Amino acid sequence: MIPAGYERKHTNFDRMAARYNVDRTSAFKWSSEEGFPDVLFTAGQGGLQIYDEDEVDAWLREHHFGTWVQSQQGKKNPFDLPKGGPRDLLTLRRIGELEGRALNRDATPVTTLRTYLSKKILPPADRTPDDGGQPTVTEPMWFRETAYAYITRPRRTRRASKGNADERPAKPEQATGAGDLLDLDLPEGADTDLLTLQEIGELDGEARGRGKATTVGTLTNYLSQKLLAPADRTPGDGQEPAVDERKWYRSTAYTFIRRPGRLGAAARAPRRDAEAQGPLRDDLKLPPGADTDLLTLQEIGKLDGKVRGRGKATTVTSMRTYQYSGLLAPADRTPGDGQEPAVDEPMWYRSTAYTFIRRPGKLGGAR
């Protein structure tokens, strides 16, 4: 029973679950987290734990903001916004400041708010310069009631099915290559930490032993090949916190970084899958270059035709026939193979190509 004369609002795990739209297990788990309010008293034969409702609400707002926001929908001024007349005029910058204050974060940048305008998340300005209204305004302005309706709008925050990631939105399907993910040494952090494309590139280059960051251009190519999943967050997506560029959850980024494929020096090692039968010719004049230089099938054909005295390039069709017959090794690099630099067509290391060109056999005019 509630002690006689007890006047403070009280709650228990069942009431928390109903109020914040979570299951009872989630509400119970909160009690083991740091800073959760102490039990006021126990009631009934089963020792029902009773908590102060206002203390729980304040704790949830600080530690599980997304869940708290969902529970405030439809309530009058749940964010403690400053009082004022509904027709008071507010600038875009002021709206950003008030939204940041309401959501316990930095002010929403004006550039982000303009994106929301273009996506019609924020309604058009109520007043504009030269609109003939009074008082005269020198920049677009919004009525307080318009701004507050925007700030207190329903948020697209969704509860995760497990853990404490209450603010985490549903994730897109991961884009992974075939095979098991690699066990790489990656920095620890929450799955829902947000990373930019540049930050992913730095982690990818280091973890996969390249000694330098994977470029943004290369990562963009991986995106088009669906090796890297689409961004989890984009400007103007209506989620919190607002972002001013594309960002990925740490879990999404790490799935990409741990993709199957050879690493570092091992990935750059020349292949010799189709060594020619017999000794390779050493009387051919081939252009110098690094073994790991990359050549297209057409470039190999040009070198092959010239060096072997045919007077014209070996056609791509003929080169493919050599490849199918096993005389030319399979391409060392293919689009979406996860190696650096990214390629947009099959390519061969110079050493692989030269093994093919130096194959035994008669040359051009000797045929």
mmCIF file of C-alpha atoms in Angstrom:
data_model
loop_
_atom_site.group_PDB
_atom_site.id
_atom_site.type_symbol
_atom_site.label_atom_id
_atom_site.label_comp_id
_atom_site.label_asym_id
_atom_site.label_seq_id
_atom_site.Cartn_x
_atom_site.Cartn_y
_atom_site.Cartn_z
ATOM 1 C CA MET A 1 0.000 0.000 0.000
ATOM 2 C CA ILE A 2 0.978 3.624 -0.548
ATOM 3 C CA PRO A 3 1.901 5.179 2.796
ATOM 4 C CA ALA A 4 -0.821 7.385 4.290
ATOM 5 C CA GLY A 5 -0.348 11.060 3.462
ATOM 6 C CA TYR A 6 2.017 10.332 0.547
ATOM 7 C CA GLU A 7 1.418 13.106 -2.018
ATOM 8 C CA ARG A 8 4.183 12.753 -4.605
ATOM 9 C CA LYS A 9 3.299 11.138 -7.922
ATOM 10 C CA HIS A 10 4.560 7.597 -7.982
ATOM 11 C CA THR A 11 5.207 4.937 -10.585
ATOM 12 C CA ASN A 12 6.388 1.348 -10.976
ATOM 13 C CA PHE A 13 7.727 -0.736 -13.851
ATOM 14 C CA ASP A 14 4.276 -1.560 -15.219
ATOM 15 C CA ARG A 15 3.296 2.089 -15.239
ATOM 16 C CA MET A 16 6.624 3.070 -16.829
ATOM 17 C CA ALA A 17 6.079 0.534 -19.583
ATOM 18 C CA ALA A 18 2.626 1.944 -20.306
ATOM 19 C CA ARG A 19 3.688 5.583 -20.112
ATOM 20 C CA TYR A 20 6.775 5.280 -22.307
ATOM 21 C CA ASN A 21 5.409 2.616 -24.663
ATOM 22 C CA VAL A 22 8.065 -0.009 -23.913
ATOM 23 C CA ASP A 23 7.820 -3.531 -22.556
ATOM 24 C CA ARG A 24 8.177 -4.138 -18.829
ATOM 25 C CA THR A 25 11.570 -5.796 -19.294
ATOM 26 C CA SER A 26 12.993 -2.599 -20.797
ATOM 27 C CA ALA A 27 11.605 -0.527 -17.945
ATOM 28 C CA PHE A 28 13.099 -2.928 -15.407
ATOM 29 C CA LYS A 29 16.521 -2.738 -17.098
ATOM 30 C CA TRP A 30 16.561 1.042 -16.658
ATOM 31 C CA SER A 31 16.728 0.552 -12.905
ATOM 32 C CA SER A 32 20.198 -0.996 -13.238
ATOM 33 C CA GLU A 33 21.578 1.935 -15.240
ATOM 34 C CA GLU A 34 23.689 4.676 -13.712
ATOM 35 C CA GLY A 35 21.800 7.474 -12.011
ATOM 36 C CA PHE A 36 18.367 5.836 -12.071
ATOM 37 C CA PRO A 37 16.269 7.185 -9.146
ATOM 38 C CA ASP A 38 16.264 5.253 -5.897
ATOM 39 C CA VAL A 39 13.276 3.196 -4.808
ATOM 40 C CA LEU A 40 10.973 5.273 -2.593
ATOM 41 C CA PHE A 41 9.456 2.261 -0.878
ATOM 42 C CA THR A 42 8.080 -1.192 -1.597
ATOM 43 C CA ALA A 43 4.383 -2.017 -1.500
ATOM 44 C CA GLY A 44 2.294 -5.144 -1.229
ATOM 45 C CA GLN A 45 3.263 -8.666 -0.310
ATOM 46 C CA GLY A 46 5.320 -9.026 -3.480
ATOM 47 C CA GLY A 47 7.498 -6.054 -2.588
ATOM 48 C CA LEU A 48 6.433 -3.884 -5.560
ATOM 49 C CA GLN A 49 9.092 -1.213 -6.078
ATOM 50 C CA ILE A 50 7.715 2.312 -6.134
ATOM 51 C CA TYR A 51 9.574 5.259 -7.689
ATOM 52 C CA ASP A 52 8.986 8.986 -7.888
ATOM 53 C CA GLU A 53 7.358 9.602 -11.273
ATOM 54 C CA ASP A 54 8.893 13.056 -11.843
ATOM 55 C CA GLU A 55 12.393 11.775 -10.997
ATOM 56 C CA VAL A 56 12.024 8.881 -13.432
ATOM 57 C CA ASP A 57 10.748 11.240 -16.118
ATOM 58 C CA ALA A 58 13.683 13.614 -15.643
ATOM 59 C CA TRP A 59 16.172 10.718 -15.731
ATOM 60 C CA LEU A 60 14.626 9.283 -18.892
ATOM 61 C CA ARG A 61 14.727 12.655 -20.618
ATOM 62 C CA GLU A 62 18.471 12.812 -19.997
ATOM 63 C CA HIS A 63 19.416 9.188 -20.678
ATOM 64 C CA HIS A 64 16.828 7.916 -23.203
ATOM 65 C CA PHE A 65 15.694 11.051 -24.919
ATOM 66 C CA GLY A 66 14.079 9.370 -27.927
ATOM 67 C CA THR A 67 11.845 7.261 -25.709
ATOM 68 C CA TRP A 68 10.964 10.288 -23.605
ATOM 69 C CA VAL A 69 10.051 12.328 -26.690
ATOM 70 C CA GLN A 70 7.659 9.648 -27.881
ATOM 71 C CA SER A 71 5.832 9.780 -24.569
ATOM 72 C CA GLN A 72 5.289 13.537 -24.859
ATOM 73 C CA GLN A 73 3.354 13.559 -28.122
ATOM 74 C CA GLY A 74 0.116 15.504 -27.782
ATOM 75 C CA LYS A 75 1.096 17.150 -24.512
ATOM 76 C CA LYS A 76 1.067 20.918 -24.178
ATOM 77 C CA ASN A 77 4.567 22.438 -24.191
ATOM 78 C CA PRO A 78 6.435 19.264 -23.136
ATOM 79 C CA PHE A 79 9.787 20.863 -23.958
ATOM 80 C CA ASP A 80 9.380 23.850 -21.600
ATOM 81 C CA LEU A 81 9.551 26.331 -24.461
ATOM 82 C CA PRO A 82 9.422 30.037 -23.518
ATOM 83 C CA LYS A 83 5.929 31.427 -23.225
ATOM 84 C CA GLY A 84 4.755 34.187 -25.512
ATOM 85 C CA GLY A 85 2.085 35.321 -27.913
ATOM 86 C CA PRO A 86 1.180 32.937 -30.764
ATOM 87 C CA ARG A 87 1.895 35.702 -33.282
ATOM 88 C CA ASP A 88 5.298 36.660 -31.918
ATOM 89 C CA LEU A 89 7.823 36.668 -34.764
ATOM 90 C CA LEU A 90 10.897 34.404 -34.660
ATOM 91 C CA THR A 91 13.863 34.243 -37.020
ATOM 92 C CA LEU A 92 15.198 30.994 -38.442
ATOM 93 C CA ARG A 93 18.246 31.255 -36.197
ATOM 94 C CA ARG A 94 16.054 31.689 -33.119
ATOM 95 C CA ILE A 95 13.997 28.637 -34.081
ATOM 96 C CA GLY A 96 17.227 26.638 -34.292
ATOM 97 C CA GLU A 97 18.278 27.829 -30.841
ATOM 98 C CA LEU A 98 14.919 26.913 -29.317
ATOM 99 C CA GLU A 99 14.917 23.487 -30.954
ATOM 100 C CA GLY A 100 18.396 22.766 -29.617
ATOM 101 C CA ARG A 101 17.353 23.839 -26.140
ATOM 102 C CA ALA A 102 14.217 21.703 -26.276
ATOM 103 C CA LEU A 103 16.117 18.639 -27.443
ATOM 104 C CA ASN A 104 19.069 18.992 -25.074
ATOM 105 C CA ARG A 105 21.634 19.556 -27.805
ATOM 106 C CA ASP A 106 23.335 22.338 -29.754
ATOM 107 C CA ALA A 107 21.233 24.701 -31.811
ATOM 108 C CA THR A 108 19.980 23.346 -35.113
ATOM 109 C CA PRO A 109 22.107 25.048 -37.816
ATOM 110 C CA VAL A 110 20.341 27.469 -40.129
ATOM 111 C CA THR A 111 21.568 25.417 -43.098
ATOM 112 C CA THR A 112 19.810 22.353 -41.686
ATOM 113 C CA LEU A 113 16.615 24.299 -41.112
ATOM 114 C CA ARG A 114 16.707 25.457 -44.731
ATOM 115 C CA THR A 115 16.922 21.825 -45.755
ATOM 116 C CA TYR A 116 13.873 21.121 -43.585
ATOM 117 C CA LEU A 117 12.141 23.998 -45.375
ATOM 118 C CA SER A 118 12.829 22.483 -48.768
ATOM 119 C CA LYS A 119 11.518 19.122 -47.537
ATOM 120 C CA LYS A 120 8.448 20.835 -46.009
ATOM 121 C CA ILE A 121 9.268 19.584 -42.522
ATOM 122 C CA LEU A 122 9.360 23.224 -41.444
ATOM 123 C CA PRO A 123 6.457 25.248 -42.911
ATOM 124 C CA PRO A 124 7.183 28.310 -45.088
ATOM 125 C CA ALA A 125 7.769 31.615 -43.300
ATOM 126 C CA ASP A 126 4.635 33.390 -42.100
ATOM 127 C CA ARG A 127 6.173 36.761 -42.878
ATOM 128 C CA THR A 128 8.560 37.856 -45.620
ATOM 129 C CA PRO A 129 10.091 41.212 -46.592
ATOM 130 C CA ASP A 130 7.772 43.443 -48.641
ATOM 131 C CA ASP A 131 4.729 41.269 -47.923
ATOM 132 C CA GLY A 132 2.829 44.357 -46.844
ATOM 133 C CA GLY A 133 2.255 43.082 -43.318
ATOM 134 C CA GLN A 134 2.946 44.914 -40.081
ATOM 135 C CA PRO A 135 5.412 45.241 -38.553
ATOM 136 C CA THR A 136 7.741 45.333 -41.560
ATOM 137 C CA VAL A 137 10.323 42.513 -41.542
ATOM 138 C CA THR A 138 13.735 42.443 -43.221
ATOM 139 C CA GLU A 139 14.067 38.646 -43.355
ATOM 140 C CA PRO A 140 11.728 35.632 -43.366
ATOM 141 C CA MET A 141 10.095 35.133 -39.974
ATOM 142 C CA TRP A 142 7.768 32.610 -38.379
ATOM 143 C CA PHE A 143 4.942 32.996 -35.876
ATOM 144 C CA ARG A 144 5.711 31.478 -32.505
ATOM 145 C CA GLU A 145 2.821 29.038 -32.903
ATOM 146 C CA THR A 146 4.234 27.860 -36.263
ATOM 147 C CA ALA A 147 7.728 27.443 -34.853
ATOM 148 C CA TYR A 148 6.506 25.593 -31.771
ATOM 149 C CA ALA A 149 4.370 23.245 -33.864
ATOM 150 C CA TYR A 150 7.525 22.388 -35.819
ATOM 151 C CA ILE A 151 9.687 21.879 -32.703
ATOM 152 C CA THR A 152 7.128 19.665 -30.977
ATOM 153 C CA ARG A 153 6.277 17.662 -34.099
ATOM 154 C CA PRO A 154 6.250 13.855 -33.830
ATOM 155 C CA ARG A 155 9.810 12.604 -34.173
ATOM 156 C CA ARG A 156 10.745 9.608 -36.273
ATOM 157 C CA THR A 157 12.589 8.023 -33.398
ATOM 158 C CA ARG A 158 12.043 4.294 -32.999
ATOM 159 C CA ARG A 159 12.891 1.936 -30.219
ATOM 160 C CA ALA A 160 15.422 -0.738 -30.948
ATOM 161 C CA SER A 161 14.310 -4.271 -30.265
ATOM 162 C CA LYS A 162 16.981 -4.759 -27.649
ATOM 163 C CA GLY A 163 19.678 -2.884 -25.759
ATOM 164 C CA ASN A 164 19.497 0.768 -24.853
ATOM 165 C CA ALA A 165 19.525 2.322 -28.323
ATOM 166 C CA ASP A 166 16.105 3.938 -27.894
ATOM 167 C CA GLU A 167 16.842 6.670 -30.402
ATOM 168 C CA ARG A 168 18.192 4.381 -33.065
ATOM 169 C CA PRO A 169 16.082 4.307 -36.263
ATOM 170 C CA ALA A 170 15.456 1.166 -38.194
ATOM 171 C CA LYS A 171 18.600 0.334 -40.122
ATOM 172 C CA PRO A 172 18.740 -0.371 -43.842
ATOM 173 C CA GLU A 173 19.780 -3.760 -45.005
ATOM 174 C CA GLN A 174 23.535 -4.109 -44.816
ATOM 175 C CA ALA A 175 25.490 -4.299 -48.076
ATOM 176 C CA THR A 176 28.115 -6.962 -47.633
ATOM 177 C CA GLY A 177 30.251 -9.026 -49.907
ATOM 178 C CA ALA A 178 30.077 -12.780 -50.035
ATOM 179 C CA GLY A 179 31.808 -14.692 -47.283
ATOM 180 C CA ASP A 180 32.369 -14.258 -43.564
ATOM 181 C CA LEU A 181 33.353 -10.881 -42.159
ATOM 182 C CA LEU A 182 36.998 -10.443 -41.189
ATOM 183 C CA ASP A 183 38.067 -10.155 -37.562
ATOM 184 C CA LEU A 184 39.878 -6.795 -37.649
ATOM 185 C CA ASP A 185 41.201 -4.621 -34.845
ATOM 186 C CA LEU A 186 38.740 -1.713 -34.811
ATOM 187 C CA PRO A 187 38.183 1.028 -32.203
ATOM 188 C CA GLU A 188 35.456 0.321 -29.677
ATOM 189 C CA GLY A 189 32.306 2.401 -29.607
ATOM 190 C CA ALA A 190 28.518 2.286 -29.609
ATOM 191 C CA ASP A 191 26.824 0.771 -32.642
ATOM 192 C CA THR A 192 24.864 4.002 -33.078
ATOM 193 C CA ASP A 193 27.881 6.349 -33.109
ATOM 194 C CA LEU A 194 27.719 8.400 -36.313
ATOM 195 C CA LEU A 195 30.693 8.454 -38.708
ATOM 196 C CA THR A 196 31.305 10.552 -41.800
ATOM 197 C CA LEU A 197 32.504 9.082 -45.078
ATOM 198 C CA GLN A 198 35.952 10.555 -44.435
ATOM 199 C CA GLU A 199 36.126 8.970 -40.971
ATOM 200 C CA ILE A 200 35.113 5.600 -42.431
ATOM 201 C CA GLY A 201 37.875 5.957 -45.009
ATOM 202 C CA GLU A 202 40.489 6.615 -42.321
ATOM 203 C CA LEU A 203 39.383 3.574 -40.313
ATOM 204 C CA ASP A 204 39.181 1.400 -43.422
ATOM 205 C CA GLY A 205 42.668 2.285 -44.626
ATOM 206 C CA GLU A 206 44.245 1.661 -41.228
ATOM 207 C CA ALA A 207 42.357 -1.528 -40.370
ATOM 208 C CA ARG A 208 43.025 -3.124 -43.752
ATOM 209 C CA GLY A 209 46.748 -2.363 -43.649
ATOM 210 C CA ARG A 210 47.031 0.141 -46.473
ATOM 211 C CA GLY A 211 48.933 2.792 -44.532
ATOM 212 C CA LYS A 212 46.668 5.561 -45.828
ATOM 213 C CA ALA A 213 42.988 6.427 -45.754
ATOM 214 C CA THR A 214 40.569 5.084 -48.317
ATOM 215 C CA THR A 215 39.571 8.143 -50.329
ATOM 216 C CA VAL A 216 36.077 9.582 -50.311
ATOM 217 C CA GLY A 217 35.966 9.059 -54.073
ATOM 218 C CA THR A 218 36.714 5.365 -53.650
ATOM 219 C CA LEU A 219 34.093 5.019 -50.908
ATOM 220 C CA THR A 220 31.553 6.730 -53.163
ATOM 221 C CA ASN A 221 32.367 4.101 -55.769
ATOM 222 C CA TYR A 222 31.786 1.372 -53.173
ATOM 223 C CA LEU A 223 28.424 2.982 -52.437
ATOM 224 C CA SER A 224 27.407 2.762 -56.093
ATOM 225 C CA GLN A 225 28.485 -0.890 -56.118
ATOM 226 C CA LYS A 226 26.454 -1.502 -52.933
ATOM 227 C CA LEU A 227 29.515 -2.773 -51.099
ATOM 228 C CA LEU A 228 28.937 0.029 -48.581
ATOM 229 C CA ALA A 229 25.327 0.406 -47.433
ATOM 230 C CA PRO A 230 23.508 3.721 -47.998
ATOM 231 C CA ALA A 231 23.958 6.341 -45.290
ATOM 232 C CA ASP A 232 21.924 5.716 -42.127
ATOM 233 C CA ARG A 233 21.417 9.453 -41.635
ATOM 234 C CA THR A 234 21.040 12.292 -44.150
ATOM 235 C CA PRO A 235 20.412 16.041 -43.780
ATOM 236 C CA GLY A 236 16.738 16.793 -43.356
ATOM 237 C CA ASP A 237 15.692 13.226 -42.553
ATOM 238 C CA GLY A 238 13.736 14.438 -39.523
ATOM 239 C CA GLN A 239 15.678 12.325 -37.028
ATOM 240 C CA GLU A 240 17.639 13.468 -34.010
ATOM 241 C CA PRO A 241 20.280 14.706 -33.707
ATOM 242 C CA ALA A 242 20.140 16.600 -36.998
ATOM 243 C CA VAL A 243 23.102 16.045 -39.341
ATOM 244 C CA ASP A 244 24.528 18.367 -41.979
ATOM 245 C CA GLU A 245 26.098 15.612 -44.120
ATOM 246 C CA ARG A 246 25.626 11.919 -44.785
ATOM 247 C CA LYS A 247 26.573 9.719 -41.838
ATOM 248 C CA TRP A 248 26.732 6.011 -41.074
ATOM 249 C CA TYR A 249 26.257 4.112 -37.822
ATOM 250 C CA ARG A 250 29.458 2.561 -36.512
ATOM 251 C CA SER A 251 27.865 -0.874 -36.975
ATOM 252 C CA THR A 252 27.172 -0.157 -40.656
ATOM 253 C CA ALA A 253 30.688 1.184 -41.204
ATOM 254 C CA TYR A 254 32.328 -1.759 -39.453
ATOM 255 C CA THR A 255 30.350 -4.259 -41.530
ATOM 256 C CA PHE A 256 31.823 -2.590 -44.615
ATOM 257 C CA ILE A 257 35.373 -2.416 -43.231
ATOM 258 C CA ARG A 258 35.286 -6.075 -42.207
ATOM 259 C CA ARG A 259 34.199 -7.177 -45.693
ATOM 260 C CA PRO A 260 35.880 -10.296 -47.096
ATOM 261 C CA GLY A 261 38.955 -9.786 -49.242
ATOM 262 C CA ARG A 262 42.715 -9.720 -49.106
ATOM 263 C CA LEU A 263 44.428 -7.090 -46.959
ATOM 264 C CA GLY A 264 47.379 -4.778 -47.382
ATOM 265 C CA ALA A 265 50.456 -6.269 -48.999
ATOM 266 C CA ALA A 266 48.712 -9.596 -49.529
ATOM 267 C CA ALA A 267 46.125 -7.867 -51.701
ATOM 268 C CA ARG A 268 48.825 -6.302 -53.830
ATOM 269 C CA ALA A 269 50.802 -9.519 -54.386
ATOM 270 C CA PRO A 270 50.881 -10.324 -58.110
ATOM 271 C CA ARG A 271 49.024 -13.450 -59.178
ATOM 272 C CA ARG A 272 50.322 -16.110 -61.504
ATOM 273 C CA ASP A 273 47.342 -18.381 -61.822
ATOM 274 C CA ALA A 274 48.052 -19.343 -65.402
ATOM 275 C CA GLU A 275 51.761 -19.830 -65.801
ATOM 276 C CA ALA A 276 52.599 -20.683 -69.418
ATOM 277 C CA GLN A 277 53.858 -24.123 -70.206
ATOM 278 C CA GLY A 278 57.601 -23.946 -70.902
ATOM 279 C CA PRO A 279 60.146 -21.189 -70.299
ATOM 280 C CA LEU A 280 58.971 -17.600 -70.726
ATOM 281 C CA ARG A 281 60.582 -15.589 -73.488
ATOM 282 C CA ASP A 282 63.212 -13.138 -72.288
ATOM 283 C CA ASP A 283 63.962 -11.627 -75.706
ATOM 284 C CA LEU A 284 60.922 -9.330 -75.771
ATOM 285 C CA LYS A 285 61.206 -5.603 -75.204
ATOM 286 C CA LEU A 286 58.506 -4.662 -72.728
ATOM 287 C CA PRO A 287 57.974 -1.210 -71.159
ATOM 288 C CA PRO A 288 59.422 -0.974 -67.626
ATOM 289 C CA GLY A 289 57.100 -0.546 -64.680
ATOM 290 C CA ALA A 290 56.113 -1.842 -61.252
ATOM 291 C CA ASP A 291 54.796 -5.395 -61.000
ATOM 292 C CA THR A 292 51.617 -4.061 -59.390
ATOM 293 C CA ASP A 293 50.790 -1.488 -62.087
ATOM 294 C CA LEU A 294 47.253 -2.167 -63.304
ATOM 295 C CA LEU A 295 46.466 -2.754 -66.987
ATOM 296 C CA THR A 296 43.146 -3.185 -68.770
ATOM 297 C CA LEU A 297 42.461 -5.992 -71.217
ATOM 298 C CA GLN A 298 42.692 -3.508 -74.076
ATOM 299 C CA GLU A 299 46.071 -2.215 -72.871
ATOM 300 C CA ILE A 300 47.419 -5.752 -72.587
ATOM 301 C CA GLY A 301 46.196 -6.431 -76.132
ATOM 302 C CA LYS A 302 48.056 -3.383 -77.472
ATOM 303 C CA LEU A 303 51.291 -4.440 -75.782
ATOM 304 C CA ASP A 304 50.857 -8.040 -76.871
ATOM 305 C CA GLY A 305 50.315 -7.138 -80.536
ATOM 306 C CA LYS A 306 53.212 -4.703 -80.634
ATOM 307 C CA VAL A 307 55.772 -6.783 -78.737
ATOM 308 C CA ARG A 308 54.971 -10.030 -80.556
ATOM 309 C CA GLY A 309 55.397 -8.362 -83.964
ATOM 310 C CA ARG A 310 51.839 -8.399 -85.286
ATOM 311 C CA GLY A 311 51.717 -4.719 -86.203
ATOM 312 C CA LYS A 312 48.300 -4.302 -84.588
ATOM 313 C CA ALA A 313 46.759 -4.857 -81.184
ATOM 314 C CA THR A 314 45.489 -8.238 -80.117
ATOM 315 C CA THR A 315 41.725 -7.725 -80.013
ATOM 316 C CA VAL A 316 39.769 -7.782 -76.801
ATOM 317 C CA THR A 317 37.809 -10.734 -78.186
ATOM 318 C CA SER A 318 41.038 -12.679 -78.718
ATOM 319 C CA MET A 319 42.240 -11.692 -75.259
ATOM 320 C CA ARG A 320 39.047 -13.095 -73.740
ATOM 321 C CA THR A 321 39.600 -16.327 -75.640
ATOM 322 C CA TYR A 322 43.106 -16.535 -74.142
ATOM 323 C CA GLN A 323 41.580 -15.902 -70.727
ATOM 324 C CA TYR A 324 38.918 -18.602 -71.126
ATOM 325 C CA SER A 325 41.548 -21.094 -72.304
ATOM 326 C CA GLY A 326 43.671 -20.398 -69.221
ATOM 327 C CA LEU A 327 46.575 -18.838 -71.088
ATOM 328 C CA LEU A 328 45.827 -15.438 -69.534
ATOM 329 C CA ALA A 329 45.219 -15.569 -65.793
ATOM 330 C CA PRO A 330 41.928 -14.272 -64.350
ATOM 331 C CA ALA A 331 41.886 -10.546 -63.615
ATOM 332 C CA ASP A 332 43.803 -9.567 -60.477
ATOM 333 C CA ARG A 333 41.329 -6.788 -59.732
ATOM 334 C CA THR A 334 37.593 -6.537 -60.326
ATOM 335 C CA PRO A 335 34.967 -3.892 -59.503
ATOM 336 C CA GLY A 336 33.791 -4.124 -55.920
ATOM 337 C CA ASP A 337 36.588 -6.400 -54.721
ATOM 338 C CA GLY A 338 37.233 -4.127 -51.732
ATOM 339 C CA GLN A 339 40.843 -3.348 -52.650
ATOM 340 C CA GLU A 340 42.564 -0.040 -53.325
ATOM 341 C CA PRO A 341 42.437 1.756 -55.640
ATOM 342 C CA ALA A 342 38.902 0.850 -56.686
ATOM 343 C CA VAL A 343 38.514 -0.227 -60.321
ATOM 344 C CA ASP A 344 35.513 0.016 -62.623
ATOM 345 C CA GLU A 345 36.521 -2.850 -64.957
ATOM 346 C CA PRO A 346 38.642 -6.046 -64.715
ATOM 347 C CA MET A 347 42.360 -5.233 -64.520
ATOM 348 C CA TRP A 348 45.616 -7.203 -64.406
ATOM 349 C CA TYR A 349 48.905 -6.548 -62.634
ATOM 350 C CA ARG A 350 51.764 -5.773 -65.004
ATOM 351 C CA SER A 351 53.532 -8.945 -63.851
ATOM 352 C CA THR A 352 50.476 -11.051 -64.713
ATOM 353 C CA ALA A 353 50.117 -9.382 -68.112
ATOM 354 C CA TYR A 354 53.811 -9.793 -68.918
ATOM 355 C CA THR A 355 53.679 -13.488 -68.002
ATOM 356 C CA PHE A 356 51.006 -13.829 -70.676
ATOM 357 C CA ILE A 357 52.840 -11.723 -73.285
ATOM 358 C CA ARG A 358 56.114 -13.609 -72.736
ATOM 359 C CA ARG A 359 54.408 -16.968 -73.289
ATOM 360 C CA PRO A 360 56.321 -19.463 -75.440
ATOM 361 C CA GLY A 361 55.509 -19.540 -79.140
ATOM 362 C CA LYS A 362 56.301 -18.009 -82.493
ATOM 363 C CA LEU A 363 56.146 -14.232 -82.980
ATOM 364 C CA GLY A 364 54.323 -12.143 -85.586
ATOM 365 C CA GLY A 365 56.160 -12.467 -88.907
ATOM 366 C CA ALA A 366 57.482 -15.924 -88.003
ATOM 367 C CA ARG A 367 53.981 -17.398 -88.365
#
